[in-house]
Structures are given as C-alpha cells and as structure tokens.
XYZ file of C-alpha atoms in Angstrom:
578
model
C 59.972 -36.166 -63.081
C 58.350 -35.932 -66.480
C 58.376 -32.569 -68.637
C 55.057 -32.245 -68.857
C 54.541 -32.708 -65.442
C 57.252 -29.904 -64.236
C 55.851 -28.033 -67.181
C 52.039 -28.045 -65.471
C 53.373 -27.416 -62.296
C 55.251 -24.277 -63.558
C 52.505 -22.948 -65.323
C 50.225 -23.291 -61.838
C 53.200 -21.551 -60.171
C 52.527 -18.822 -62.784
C 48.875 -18.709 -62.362
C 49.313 -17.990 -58.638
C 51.403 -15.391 -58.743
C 49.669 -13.854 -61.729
C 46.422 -14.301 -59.326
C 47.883 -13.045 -56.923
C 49.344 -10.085 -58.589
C 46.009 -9.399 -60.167
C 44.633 -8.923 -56.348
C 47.368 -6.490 -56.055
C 46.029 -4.224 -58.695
C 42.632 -4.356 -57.917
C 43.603 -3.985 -53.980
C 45.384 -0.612 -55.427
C 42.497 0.470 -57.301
C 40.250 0.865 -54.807
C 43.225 2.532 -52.840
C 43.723 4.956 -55.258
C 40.330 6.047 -55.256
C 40.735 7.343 -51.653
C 42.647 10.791 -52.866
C 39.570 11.142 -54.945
C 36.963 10.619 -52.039
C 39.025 12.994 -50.083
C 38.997 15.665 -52.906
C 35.135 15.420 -53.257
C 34.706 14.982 -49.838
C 32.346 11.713 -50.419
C 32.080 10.426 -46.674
C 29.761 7.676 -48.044
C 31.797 6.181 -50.238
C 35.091 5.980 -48.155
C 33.081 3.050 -45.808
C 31.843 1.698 -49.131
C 35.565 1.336 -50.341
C 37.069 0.512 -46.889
C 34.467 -2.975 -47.016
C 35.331 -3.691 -50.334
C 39.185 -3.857 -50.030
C 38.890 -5.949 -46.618
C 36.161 -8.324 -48.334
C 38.486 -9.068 -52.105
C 40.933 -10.817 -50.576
C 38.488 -13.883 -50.131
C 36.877 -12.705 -53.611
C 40.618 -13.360 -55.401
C 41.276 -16.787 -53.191
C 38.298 -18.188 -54.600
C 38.606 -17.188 -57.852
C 41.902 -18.507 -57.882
C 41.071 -21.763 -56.538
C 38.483 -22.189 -59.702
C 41.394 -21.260 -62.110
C 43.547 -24.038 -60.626
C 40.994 -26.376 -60.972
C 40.679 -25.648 -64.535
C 44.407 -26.477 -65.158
C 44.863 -29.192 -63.140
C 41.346 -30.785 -63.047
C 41.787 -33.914 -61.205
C 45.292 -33.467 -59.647
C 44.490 -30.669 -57.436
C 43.914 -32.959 -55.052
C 47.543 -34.181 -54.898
C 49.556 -32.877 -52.317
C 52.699 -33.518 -54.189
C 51.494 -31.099 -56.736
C 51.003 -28.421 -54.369
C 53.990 -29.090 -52.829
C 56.343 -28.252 -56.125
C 54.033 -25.298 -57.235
C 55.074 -24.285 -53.562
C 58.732 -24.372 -54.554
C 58.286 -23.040 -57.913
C 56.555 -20.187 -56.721
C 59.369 -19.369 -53.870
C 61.641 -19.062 -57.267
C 59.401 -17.208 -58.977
C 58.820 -14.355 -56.071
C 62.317 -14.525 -54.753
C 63.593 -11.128 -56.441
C 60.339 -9.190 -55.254
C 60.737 -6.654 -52.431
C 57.241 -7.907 -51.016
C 57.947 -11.901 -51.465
C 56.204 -12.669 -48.587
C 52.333 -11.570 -49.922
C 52.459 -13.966 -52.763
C 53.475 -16.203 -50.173
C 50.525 -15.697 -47.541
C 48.212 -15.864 -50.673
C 49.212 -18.940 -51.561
C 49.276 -20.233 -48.122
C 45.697 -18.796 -48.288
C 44.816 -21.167 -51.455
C 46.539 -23.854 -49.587
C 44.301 -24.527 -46.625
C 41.555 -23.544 -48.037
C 41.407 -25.894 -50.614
C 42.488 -28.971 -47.624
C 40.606 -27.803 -44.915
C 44.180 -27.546 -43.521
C 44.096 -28.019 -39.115
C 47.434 -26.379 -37.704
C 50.463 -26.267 -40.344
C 50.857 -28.495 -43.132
C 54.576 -28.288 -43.784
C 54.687 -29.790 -47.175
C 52.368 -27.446 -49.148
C 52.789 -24.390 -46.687
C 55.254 -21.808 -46.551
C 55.613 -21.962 -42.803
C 59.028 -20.166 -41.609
C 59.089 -19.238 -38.339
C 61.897 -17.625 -37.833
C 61.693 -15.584 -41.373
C 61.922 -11.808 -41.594
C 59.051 -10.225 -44.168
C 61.570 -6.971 -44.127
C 65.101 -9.256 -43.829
C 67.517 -6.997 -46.136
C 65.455 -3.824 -46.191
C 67.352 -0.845 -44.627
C 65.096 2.179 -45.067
C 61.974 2.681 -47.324
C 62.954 3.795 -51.089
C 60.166 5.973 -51.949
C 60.628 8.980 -50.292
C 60.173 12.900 -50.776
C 63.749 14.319 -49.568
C 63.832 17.768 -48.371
C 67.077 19.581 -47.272
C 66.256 21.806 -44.439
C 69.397 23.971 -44.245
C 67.847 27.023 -45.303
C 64.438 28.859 -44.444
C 61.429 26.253 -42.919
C 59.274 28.104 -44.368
C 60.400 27.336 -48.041
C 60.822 23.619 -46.758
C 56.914 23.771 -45.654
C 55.947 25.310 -48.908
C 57.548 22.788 -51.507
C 56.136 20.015 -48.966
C 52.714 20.922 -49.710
C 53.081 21.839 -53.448
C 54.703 18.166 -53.763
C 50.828 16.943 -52.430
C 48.825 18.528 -54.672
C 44.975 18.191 -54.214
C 42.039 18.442 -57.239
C 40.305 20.910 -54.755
C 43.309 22.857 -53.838
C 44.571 24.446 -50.709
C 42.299 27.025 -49.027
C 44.621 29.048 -47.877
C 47.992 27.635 -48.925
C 50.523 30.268 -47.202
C 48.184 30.186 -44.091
C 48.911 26.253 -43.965
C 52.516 26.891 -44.807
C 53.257 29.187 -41.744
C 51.152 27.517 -39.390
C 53.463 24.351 -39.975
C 56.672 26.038 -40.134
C 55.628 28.083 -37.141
C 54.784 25.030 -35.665
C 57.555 23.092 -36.316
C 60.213 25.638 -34.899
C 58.668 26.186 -31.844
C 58.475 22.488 -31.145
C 62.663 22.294 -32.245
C 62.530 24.844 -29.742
C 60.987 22.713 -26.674
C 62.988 19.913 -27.676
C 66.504 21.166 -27.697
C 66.987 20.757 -31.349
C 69.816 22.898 -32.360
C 69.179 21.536 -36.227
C 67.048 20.596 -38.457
C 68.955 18.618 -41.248
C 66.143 17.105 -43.582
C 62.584 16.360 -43.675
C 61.834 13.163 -45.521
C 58.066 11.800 -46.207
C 56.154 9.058 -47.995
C 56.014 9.545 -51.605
C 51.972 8.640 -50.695
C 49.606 10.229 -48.877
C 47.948 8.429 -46.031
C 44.232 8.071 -46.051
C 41.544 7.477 -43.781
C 38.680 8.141 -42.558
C 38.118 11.941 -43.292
C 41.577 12.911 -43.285
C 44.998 12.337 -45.437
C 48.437 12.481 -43.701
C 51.923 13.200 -44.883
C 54.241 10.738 -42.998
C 58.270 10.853 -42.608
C 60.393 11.720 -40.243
C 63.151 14.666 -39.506
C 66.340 14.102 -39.045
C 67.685 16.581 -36.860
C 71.053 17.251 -34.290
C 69.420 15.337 -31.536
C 68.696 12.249 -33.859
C 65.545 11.389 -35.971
C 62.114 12.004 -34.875
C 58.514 11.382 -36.233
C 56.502 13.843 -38.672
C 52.960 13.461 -39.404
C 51.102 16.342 -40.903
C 47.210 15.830 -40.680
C 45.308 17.468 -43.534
C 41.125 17.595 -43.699
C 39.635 18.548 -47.057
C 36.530 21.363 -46.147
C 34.444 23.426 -48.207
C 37.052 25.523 -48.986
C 39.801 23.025 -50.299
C 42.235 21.561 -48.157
C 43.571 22.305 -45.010
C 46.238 21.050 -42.694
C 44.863 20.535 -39.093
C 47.570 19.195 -36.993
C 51.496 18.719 -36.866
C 52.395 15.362 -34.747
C 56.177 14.692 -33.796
C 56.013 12.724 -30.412
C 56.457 9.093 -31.060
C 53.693 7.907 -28.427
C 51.121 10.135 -30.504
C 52.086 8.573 -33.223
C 51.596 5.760 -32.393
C 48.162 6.501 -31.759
C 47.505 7.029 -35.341
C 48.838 3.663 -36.391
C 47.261 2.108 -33.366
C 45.392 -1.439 -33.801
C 42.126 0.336 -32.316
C 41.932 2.253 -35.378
C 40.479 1.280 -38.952
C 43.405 0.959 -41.865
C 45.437 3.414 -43.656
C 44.097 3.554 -47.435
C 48.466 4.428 -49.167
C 48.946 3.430 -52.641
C 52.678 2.057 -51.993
C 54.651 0.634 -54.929
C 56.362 -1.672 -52.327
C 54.916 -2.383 -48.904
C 57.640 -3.654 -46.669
C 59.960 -0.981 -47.017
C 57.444 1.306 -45.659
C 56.763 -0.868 -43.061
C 61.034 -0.708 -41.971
C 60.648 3.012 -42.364
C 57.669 3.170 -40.009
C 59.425 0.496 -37.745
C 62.394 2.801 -37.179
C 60.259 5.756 -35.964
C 57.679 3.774 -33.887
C 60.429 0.822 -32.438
C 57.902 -0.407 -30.134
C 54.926 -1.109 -32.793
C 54.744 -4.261 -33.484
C 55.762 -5.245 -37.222
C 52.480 -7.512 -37.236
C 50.338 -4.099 -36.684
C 52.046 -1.801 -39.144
C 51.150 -4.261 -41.772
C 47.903 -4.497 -40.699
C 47.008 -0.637 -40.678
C 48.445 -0.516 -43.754
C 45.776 -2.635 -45.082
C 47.935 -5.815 -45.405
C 45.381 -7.789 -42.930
C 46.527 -11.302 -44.170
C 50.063 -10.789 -43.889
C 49.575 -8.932 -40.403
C 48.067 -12.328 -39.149
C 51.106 -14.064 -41.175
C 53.534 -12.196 -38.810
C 51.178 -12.300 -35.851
C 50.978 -16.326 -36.232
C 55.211 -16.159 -36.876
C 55.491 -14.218 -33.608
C 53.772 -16.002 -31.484
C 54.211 -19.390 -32.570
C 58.542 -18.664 -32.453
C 57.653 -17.254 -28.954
C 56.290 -20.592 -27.799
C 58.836 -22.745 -29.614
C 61.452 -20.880 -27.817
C 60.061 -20.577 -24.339
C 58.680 -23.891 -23.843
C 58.094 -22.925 -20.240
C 55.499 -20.130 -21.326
C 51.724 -21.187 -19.966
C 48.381 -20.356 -21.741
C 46.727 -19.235 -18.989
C 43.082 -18.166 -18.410
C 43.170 -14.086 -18.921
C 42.751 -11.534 -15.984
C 39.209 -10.027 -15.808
C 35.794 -12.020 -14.885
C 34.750 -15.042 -16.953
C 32.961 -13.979 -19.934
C 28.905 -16.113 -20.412
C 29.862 -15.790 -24.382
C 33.669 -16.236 -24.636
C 36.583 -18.421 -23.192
C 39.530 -16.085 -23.048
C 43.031 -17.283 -22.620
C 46.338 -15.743 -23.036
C 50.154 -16.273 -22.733
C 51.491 -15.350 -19.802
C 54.381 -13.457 -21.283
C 52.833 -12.311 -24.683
C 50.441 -9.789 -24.711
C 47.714 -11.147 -26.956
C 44.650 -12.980 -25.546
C 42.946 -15.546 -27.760
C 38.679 -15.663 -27.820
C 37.206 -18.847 -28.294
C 32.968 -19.157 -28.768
C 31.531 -21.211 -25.909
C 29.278 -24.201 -27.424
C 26.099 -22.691 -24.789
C 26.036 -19.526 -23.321
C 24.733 -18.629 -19.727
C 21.347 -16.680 -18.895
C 20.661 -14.185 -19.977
C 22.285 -14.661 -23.140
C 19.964 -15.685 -25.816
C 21.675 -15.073 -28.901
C 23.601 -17.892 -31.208
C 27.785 -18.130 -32.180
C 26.635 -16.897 -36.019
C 25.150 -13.831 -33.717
C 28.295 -13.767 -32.636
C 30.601 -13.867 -35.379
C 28.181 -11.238 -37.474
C 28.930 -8.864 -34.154
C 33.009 -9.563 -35.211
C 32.599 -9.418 -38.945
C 30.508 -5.734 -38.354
C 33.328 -4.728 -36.124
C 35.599 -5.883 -38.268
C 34.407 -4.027 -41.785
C 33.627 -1.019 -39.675
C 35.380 2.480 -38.854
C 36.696 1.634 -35.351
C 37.510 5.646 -34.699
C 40.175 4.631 -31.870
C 37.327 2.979 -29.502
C 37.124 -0.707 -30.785
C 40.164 -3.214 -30.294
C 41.169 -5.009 -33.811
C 39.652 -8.556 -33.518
C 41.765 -10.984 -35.929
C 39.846 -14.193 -37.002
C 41.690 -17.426 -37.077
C 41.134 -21.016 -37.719
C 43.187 -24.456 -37.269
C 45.864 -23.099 -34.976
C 47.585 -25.924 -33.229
C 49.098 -25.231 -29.849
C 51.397 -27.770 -27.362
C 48.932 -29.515 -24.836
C 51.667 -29.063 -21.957
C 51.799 -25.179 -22.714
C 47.869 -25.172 -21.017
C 47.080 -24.317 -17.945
C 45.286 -27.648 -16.447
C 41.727 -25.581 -15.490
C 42.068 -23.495 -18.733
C 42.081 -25.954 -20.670
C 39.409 -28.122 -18.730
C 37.613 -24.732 -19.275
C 37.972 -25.467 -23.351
C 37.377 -29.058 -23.550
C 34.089 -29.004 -21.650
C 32.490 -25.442 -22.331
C 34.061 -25.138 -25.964
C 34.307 -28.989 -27.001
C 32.247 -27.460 -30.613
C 35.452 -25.880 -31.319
C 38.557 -26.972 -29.300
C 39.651 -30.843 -28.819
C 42.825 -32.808 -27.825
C 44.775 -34.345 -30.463
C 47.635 -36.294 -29.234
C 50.148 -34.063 -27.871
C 48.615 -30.998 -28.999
C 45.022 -29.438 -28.544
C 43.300 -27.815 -31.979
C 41.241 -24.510 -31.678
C 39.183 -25.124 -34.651
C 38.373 -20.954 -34.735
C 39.021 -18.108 -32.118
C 39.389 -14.701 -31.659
C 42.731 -12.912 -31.625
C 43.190 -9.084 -30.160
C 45.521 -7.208 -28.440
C 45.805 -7.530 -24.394
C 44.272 -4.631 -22.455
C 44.131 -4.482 -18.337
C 40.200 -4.743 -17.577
C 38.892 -1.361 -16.751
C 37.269 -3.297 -13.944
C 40.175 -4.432 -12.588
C 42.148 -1.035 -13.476
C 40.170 0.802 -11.379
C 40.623 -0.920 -8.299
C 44.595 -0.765 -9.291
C 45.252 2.465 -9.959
C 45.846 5.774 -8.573
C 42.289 7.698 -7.174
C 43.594 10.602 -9.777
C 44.335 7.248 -12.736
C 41.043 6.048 -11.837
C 38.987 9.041 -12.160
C 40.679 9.700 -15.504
C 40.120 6.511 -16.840
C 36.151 6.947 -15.972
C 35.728 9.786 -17.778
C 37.696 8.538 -20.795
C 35.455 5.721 -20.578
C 32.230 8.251 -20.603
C 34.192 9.492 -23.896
C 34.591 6.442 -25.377
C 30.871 5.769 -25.488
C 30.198 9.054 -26.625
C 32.754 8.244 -29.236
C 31.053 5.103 -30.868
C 27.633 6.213 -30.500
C 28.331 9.247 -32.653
C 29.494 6.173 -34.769
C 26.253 4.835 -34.898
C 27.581 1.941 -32.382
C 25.875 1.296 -29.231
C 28.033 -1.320 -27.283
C 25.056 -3.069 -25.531
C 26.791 -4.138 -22.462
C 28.211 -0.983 -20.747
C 29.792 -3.019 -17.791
C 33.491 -2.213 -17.204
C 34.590 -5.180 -17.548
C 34.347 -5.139 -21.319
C 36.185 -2.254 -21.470
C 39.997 -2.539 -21.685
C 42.541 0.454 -20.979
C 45.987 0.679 -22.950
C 49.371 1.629 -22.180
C 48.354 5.027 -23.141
C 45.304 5.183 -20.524
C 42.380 5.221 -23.024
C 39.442 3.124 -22.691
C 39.257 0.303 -25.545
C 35.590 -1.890 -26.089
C 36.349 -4.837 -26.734
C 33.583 -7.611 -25.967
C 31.149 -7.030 -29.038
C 28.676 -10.061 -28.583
C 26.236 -7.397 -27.960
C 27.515 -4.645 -30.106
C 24.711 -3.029 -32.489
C 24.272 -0.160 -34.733
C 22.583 2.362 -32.678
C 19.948 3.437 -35.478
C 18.561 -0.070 -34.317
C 17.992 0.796 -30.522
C 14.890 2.274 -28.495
C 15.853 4.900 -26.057
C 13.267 5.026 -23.438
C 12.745 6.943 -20.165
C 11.550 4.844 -17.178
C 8.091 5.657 -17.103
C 6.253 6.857 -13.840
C 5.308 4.192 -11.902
C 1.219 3.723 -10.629
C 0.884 3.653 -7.215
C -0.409 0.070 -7.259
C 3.425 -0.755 -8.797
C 5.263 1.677 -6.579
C 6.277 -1.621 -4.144
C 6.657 -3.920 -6.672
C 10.235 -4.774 -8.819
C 10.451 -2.665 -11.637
C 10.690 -5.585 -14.134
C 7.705 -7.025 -12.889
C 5.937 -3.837 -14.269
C 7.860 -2.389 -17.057
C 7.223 -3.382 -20.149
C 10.304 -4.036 -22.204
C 10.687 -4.982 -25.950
C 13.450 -5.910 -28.034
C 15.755 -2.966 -28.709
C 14.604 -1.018 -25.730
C 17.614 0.844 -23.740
C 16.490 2.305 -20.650
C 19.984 4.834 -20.118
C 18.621 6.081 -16.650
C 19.531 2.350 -15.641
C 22.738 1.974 -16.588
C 24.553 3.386 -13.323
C 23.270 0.476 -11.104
C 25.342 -1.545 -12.924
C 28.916 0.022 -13.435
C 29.883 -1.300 -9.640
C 32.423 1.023 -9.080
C 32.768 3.506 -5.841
C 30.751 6.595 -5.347
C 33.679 8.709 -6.216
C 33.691 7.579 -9.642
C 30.656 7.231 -10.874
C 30.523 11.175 -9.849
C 33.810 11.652 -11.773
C 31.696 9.775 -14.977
C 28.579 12.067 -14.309
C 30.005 15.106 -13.772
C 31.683 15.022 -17.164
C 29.496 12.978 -19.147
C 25.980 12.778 -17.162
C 24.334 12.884 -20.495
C 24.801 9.298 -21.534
C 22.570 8.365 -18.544
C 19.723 10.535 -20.424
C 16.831 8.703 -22.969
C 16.891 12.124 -24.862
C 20.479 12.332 -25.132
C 20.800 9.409 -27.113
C 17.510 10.164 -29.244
C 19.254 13.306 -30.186
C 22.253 11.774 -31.314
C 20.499 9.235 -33.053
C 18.335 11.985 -35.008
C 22.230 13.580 -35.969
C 23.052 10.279 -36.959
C 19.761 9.988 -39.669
C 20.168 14.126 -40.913
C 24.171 12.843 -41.670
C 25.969 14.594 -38.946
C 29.330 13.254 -38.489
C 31.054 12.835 -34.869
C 34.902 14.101 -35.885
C 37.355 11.690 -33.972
C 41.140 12.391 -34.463
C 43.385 10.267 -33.320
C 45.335 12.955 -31.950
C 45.200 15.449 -29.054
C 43.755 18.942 -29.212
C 47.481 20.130 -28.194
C 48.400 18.618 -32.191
C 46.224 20.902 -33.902
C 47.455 23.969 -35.530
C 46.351 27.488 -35.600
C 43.578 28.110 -38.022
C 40.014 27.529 -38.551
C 38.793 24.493 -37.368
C 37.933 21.055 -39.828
C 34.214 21.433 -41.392
C-alpha cells in the first residue's frame, strides 16, 4: 500500500481515538460537577447535567464525523479506508483498560456515516464472543481499610476519606450510627469477622444522594456495602447502610436513572460490582454507570451469541394483551422483549410514531426514581427469519411493514424498542398468591404515587402496562401516553342534570384535551373486588381530582417526592433527609 496512504489512514486512526478521548473528558466534566451539585444542594441542575451527559455522545459522533471529512475529503466514502482505520485503531487502543469504548465509538461513526442495516463486518468491530472485562480480576481503585481493630475507627477514617465542601453535620453521630449498624447486622448474619472494608475511590451520585460502594470481606466470605449519604441544611448526612445483595441490586437496578462516578477506568469497576451482584447483568452495570452505548454494545453481544448458539431459540410474540401502539416480541429463553412502532394504530389512539418516540426520548432523559423500565433505542438489527414465530412475524410484516421487512434469509427491524422482561401485572394477578396479589396492588397504588410526585402522569393506568420484577415491585413500562403531569386537568365528574341522569356519561360530559377524570379510573383496572379494595384502602387518594391538584400545586412551589431505592429497614438512626 502506498506511504501516504497508510500514513492518512493512521492519522484518521489518531483522530478517532483523540475524538473519542476528548468525549471522555468532557463526559467526566460534567460528572465531576455532581459532588458539587450535591454540596450546594442544586436539585435543578443535577436533571440539567443528567440530559446533557446522555445527549454528548451524539454531540461528539457528529463532530467527529465532520473532522474526518476534513482529512479525508472524498475518500470517506471508501469502505476500504474505514476498514484499515478499523485495524489501526484496534492497535492503537489495545493497551487501554477500557479498549472496548473507543471501540463502540467508532462503531458509532461507522454506521452512522453508511446508514449501516445489521452488521457490517468489514468496517465494524463486531466480536461476539469478546469479553469488555476479559483479564480484569478486581477493580484497582480502591479505599482499603483493615478492620482488625475497633469499627468505630474503621467508620471514622471512611468518612474523613469522603470529604464534603459542606461538611458533616454531625460527623461522630454518622460514625456510630454506621458502626452500630454494621455490628449488629455481623451479628444477624453469623459473621464471626470482619477482615476489611474496601470501597470505590469515587463517590456514587444520583439523584439527591451520593453513595460509598465496596464490599467487606469477612469470615463467612465477601458481602456488599453501600453507605447512602443525603446532603441537608446542615451538611451531610449518612441515611442508610445496605449489605444484602438483592437490595443492592435495587440501587443499580435498570428502573433507575444512572450513577453520575468519576472513574479513572470503567471496566474494572464494573468486575468489582459484578462479583458482589453475580446475577446483574454486565450489560446493566455499564449502563447505570452512565456507559449507555457500551451497555447496548454488550446487550447486542449477549443476545446476538445467545441466538447464534441456540439456533432452536424462537422470537415469540410476548405474554400480556396485544398492545394498539406496539408489536412486542421476545425470546423465549432470554428475558428481554423487543418494541417495534406499528405503521397505524387502533381507535382510540390518535397520536403519531414521532408522538411516540418523544414519549421514549422524555423517558429516556428523565429521573426514572425506580418506577420506569430502561427503554434502549436500536436501529438495523438483523435477526434469522427461521428464529420467528410464523404469526409473530406475520404480525410484523403486515402491521409494522414501515419498519420491519424480509430480506433473504433474515428479516431487518429498521428501529425498535429494547427493555427488560417483566410478568404483566395483569396477568400476575391472576397467577399469584391472594396475599402476592394484594401486595402487588398496593405497590402498584405506590408506584403511581411515585411518578406523579415526579411530575409523570402515566396516562393509561390499565394493568397491563404495568410489569412486576423478580423483586415484586410494580414497573410502567408502556409510555405512548406518558406526560408530565404539570400538563394534565384534574377534574371531578360534575353532577349530572336530571334531564342527563339516563343518558351515557360521555354523551354529556364535556371533555377537553388534558382532562383526567381520577374518580373514573377504577372501572377500568378489571381486577376482582378484593383487590381493588386492597388498592383503595391503601391508596384511595389517587382516585380523588383534589388529590392530584394538590400534588400538582407541590410540584409548581418545588416540593420534592424523596424516593430511595432502598427499604425503610436500610435507614439508620438519626434525623431524617431534608
């Protein structure tokens, strides 16, 4: 090949990784900032940041797309370029702890710039079967305690290792109530020892709280350790202790918004995190840790070497009654279900797929508070026609034929929806235990208590778009009607005349857009008598006009609905978060 010609391509090589590396540090700016809106307690700006790190990804791809063009003008269109820069750029990240990003971003650049349907091979990095941790035993920033001596002393040169601008409020208050803590759970777990306490280098942020995460290594093996701080008034103080893995695991779960850590090195972390939480996915931790793009890299990996390998495995149509907005389809045996747009939607849908995707994207960008399901957006994917169920994917090719077609051997989804399976609350209801049932109502009353505090008002309150995890909580996750709930008109039914007392109620109600008539919404929840009294008893109030009104008046004066992703048993002595 000629010199100057290896020589260009080098230098593109370069530019990527440079661009890429450039995202980096601006994706860690805006990180860092977090320990500052925590300090200052500046709620606003903490959603402000959150949107901006999620939206510069695409803000770096295209700027990096216009650099390329500048260097290689006219031969950016050759595939045979791309393809060396490709190989040039493997060499040039190979020695990097993270190699993988550079290589998503790149991939990123890739089909972008060709429109690229399903894998292109020869300018990709595609790689099923590679590892983003292969190598990596243990994360290698860490804060190392020895805990052979007083827990107390431990607890204290934790905290003074986290130092805050605001301070501690009441620094030997938070000291005891974790050491306290932390014995008495040894205690109820049959831990003779305590050996060492190790943690993150880097605080965890989100939301309105920070977190110390590690783990301690005690006589009966390792277990988790999460200390939840809040910053009040008063300076900082910690709120809760968490050691049980399945709690945990709620705060890295995938219904909750991403972790705001200002790593050096991300996929050591993510092998530290692994060992304490073995049945998280490796796709999620990235993707909680901010590292959206590579969580769909490993998603797509996952699934894709799933299929390859179990060629018997059917895409099936998924359990729960057929959505008027969305085809839903899932494998049998992998427990992600894929959302495609139909091209029309039934009555009385009147709203249009960009409707649609602006319901995702809000979702998306937005503080999920444990109560909305992670939606990941992808295009092109390319799966094996004989993997379909037959009516599936008639299903697709008549009521989706905008977005999903047959191409030889394989049929194209040209853009879908990808989240997390949940069992329909629908269907969980009629499943499960009278006791499982009943609980599951009222968590579902919670949940919408939940994410109107948010400022979300689901629109469709059915059951069906509800979802309930392994766990038992009650997940939204069909968003086609989603809205803000500033936007919405609470009204009570008014009283009817007597000339309208026989007639239908729509025939003489006047309804505009917005209007919510809450008073109305048990009619349509179709469950037994026992549990709709289970959902009234404990949360009546969300049947009530005034209710709502009253939260939406909170909502405009700046109150703030605290959500923490752990139990009221986690919390520690002490005065409560303000």
């Amino acid at each position: 090949m000629h010199p100057v010609t290896t020589s260009l391509q080098s230098r593109a090589a370069a530019l990527v990784l440079d661009a890429f590396l450039d995202y980096n540090a601006r994706f860690s700016d805006i990180t860092r900032r977090a320990k500052r809106r925590f300090e200052r307690r500046d709620w606003k700006y903490v959603r402000v940041d959150a949107a901006a790190r999620i939206d510069l990804y695409e803000v770096c791809v295209r700027e990096t797309l216009g650099r390329l063009e500048l260097l290689l003008e006219e031969r950016l269109r050759s595939r045979t370029i791309w393809s060396s820069i490709r190989d040039e750029l493997e060499t040039l990240v190979a020695p990097m702890l993270d190699r993988e990003f550079p290589k998503t971003f790149f991939n990123s650049l890739s089909r972008r710039f060709f429109h690229t349907d399903g894998v292109a091979a020869d300018i990709e990095f595609v790689a099923l079967d590679a590892e983003p941790t292969a190598g990596i035993s243990d994360a290698t920033d860490l804060n190392s305690y020895p805990a052979a001596g007083n827990l107390d002393v431990v607890c204290e040169r934790i905290l003074a290792d986290y130092p805050f601008a605001n301070g501690y409020a009441d620094i030997s208050a938070c000291v005891n109530a974790i050491a306290t803590t932390l014995r008495t759970r040894m205690r109820e777990g049959a831990v003779r020892r305590v050996h060492s306490i190790d943690l993150v280098k880097s605080a965890f942020f989100r939301e309105r709280r920070a977190y110390l995460i590690g783990r301690i290594s005690t006589s009966a093996g390792d277990l988790p350790l999460v200390i939840a701080l809040v910053s009040t008034a008063d300076g900082v103080r910690a709120d809760a202790l968490i050691t049980e893995v399945d709690q945990v695991s709620l705060i890295f779960s995938y219904t909750r918004s991403y972790f705001h850590v200002d790593l050096p090195t991300v996929s050591d972390v993510v092998v530290f995190l692994r060992a304490l939480l073995p049945h998280k996915p490796i796709e999620e931790l990235f993707t909680v840790l901010g590292r959206a793009k590579q969580g769909k890299t490993e998603r797509y990996r996952h699934l894709f070497r799933h299929l390859a390998r179990h060629p018997d495995e059917r895409l099936v149509r998924a359990d729960g009654e057929r959505g008027m907005v969305m085809a839903v389809f899932t494998p049998k045996s992998w427990p992600l279900v894929f959302k495609v747009i139909r091209d029309q939607f039934a009555y009385p849908k009147d709203i249009a797929r960009r409707q649609v995707e602006e319901k995702y994207l809000l979702v998306f960008r937005y503080d999920r508070i444990g109560r909305l399901v992670d939606a990941q957006e992808f295009r092109h994917l390319r799966f094996p026609r004989r993997q379909f169920d037959a009516d599936m994917l008639a299903e697709l090719l008549s009521q989706c034929a905008e977005t999903v077609s047959l191409e030889g051997d394989e049929v194209l989804v040209r853009h879908c929806y990808v989240e997390r399976r949940l069992r329909p609350m629908n269907l969980f209801v009629r499943e499960a235990t009278p006791d499982a049932a009943r609980r599951a109502m009222r968590d579902y009353g919670q949940a919408i208590k939940d994410l109107a505090r948010s400022n979300i008002f689901p629109g469709d309150l059915l059951l069906k778009n509800f979802g309930i995890t392994r766990g038992g909580r009650a997940i939204f996750y069909d968003y086609d009607e989603l809205c803000l709930l500033d936007t919405c008109c609470f009204r009570t039914i008014p009283q009817a005349r007597f000339e309208d007392e026989t007639r239908p109620l729509e025939e003489w109600l006047t309804v505009r857009e917005g209007d919510v008539f809450p008073e109305m919404f048990p009619r349509f929840l179709g469950v037994p008598a026992e549990l709709r009294l289970a959902l009234l008893e404990s949360h009546g109030e969300i049947f009530d006009a005034a209710w709502w009104r009253g939260v939406q008046q909170g909502i405009a004066r700046g109150d703030y609905s605290d959500v923490p992703p752990y139990p009221a048993s986690a919390r520690l002595p002490g005065p409560a978060a303000s």
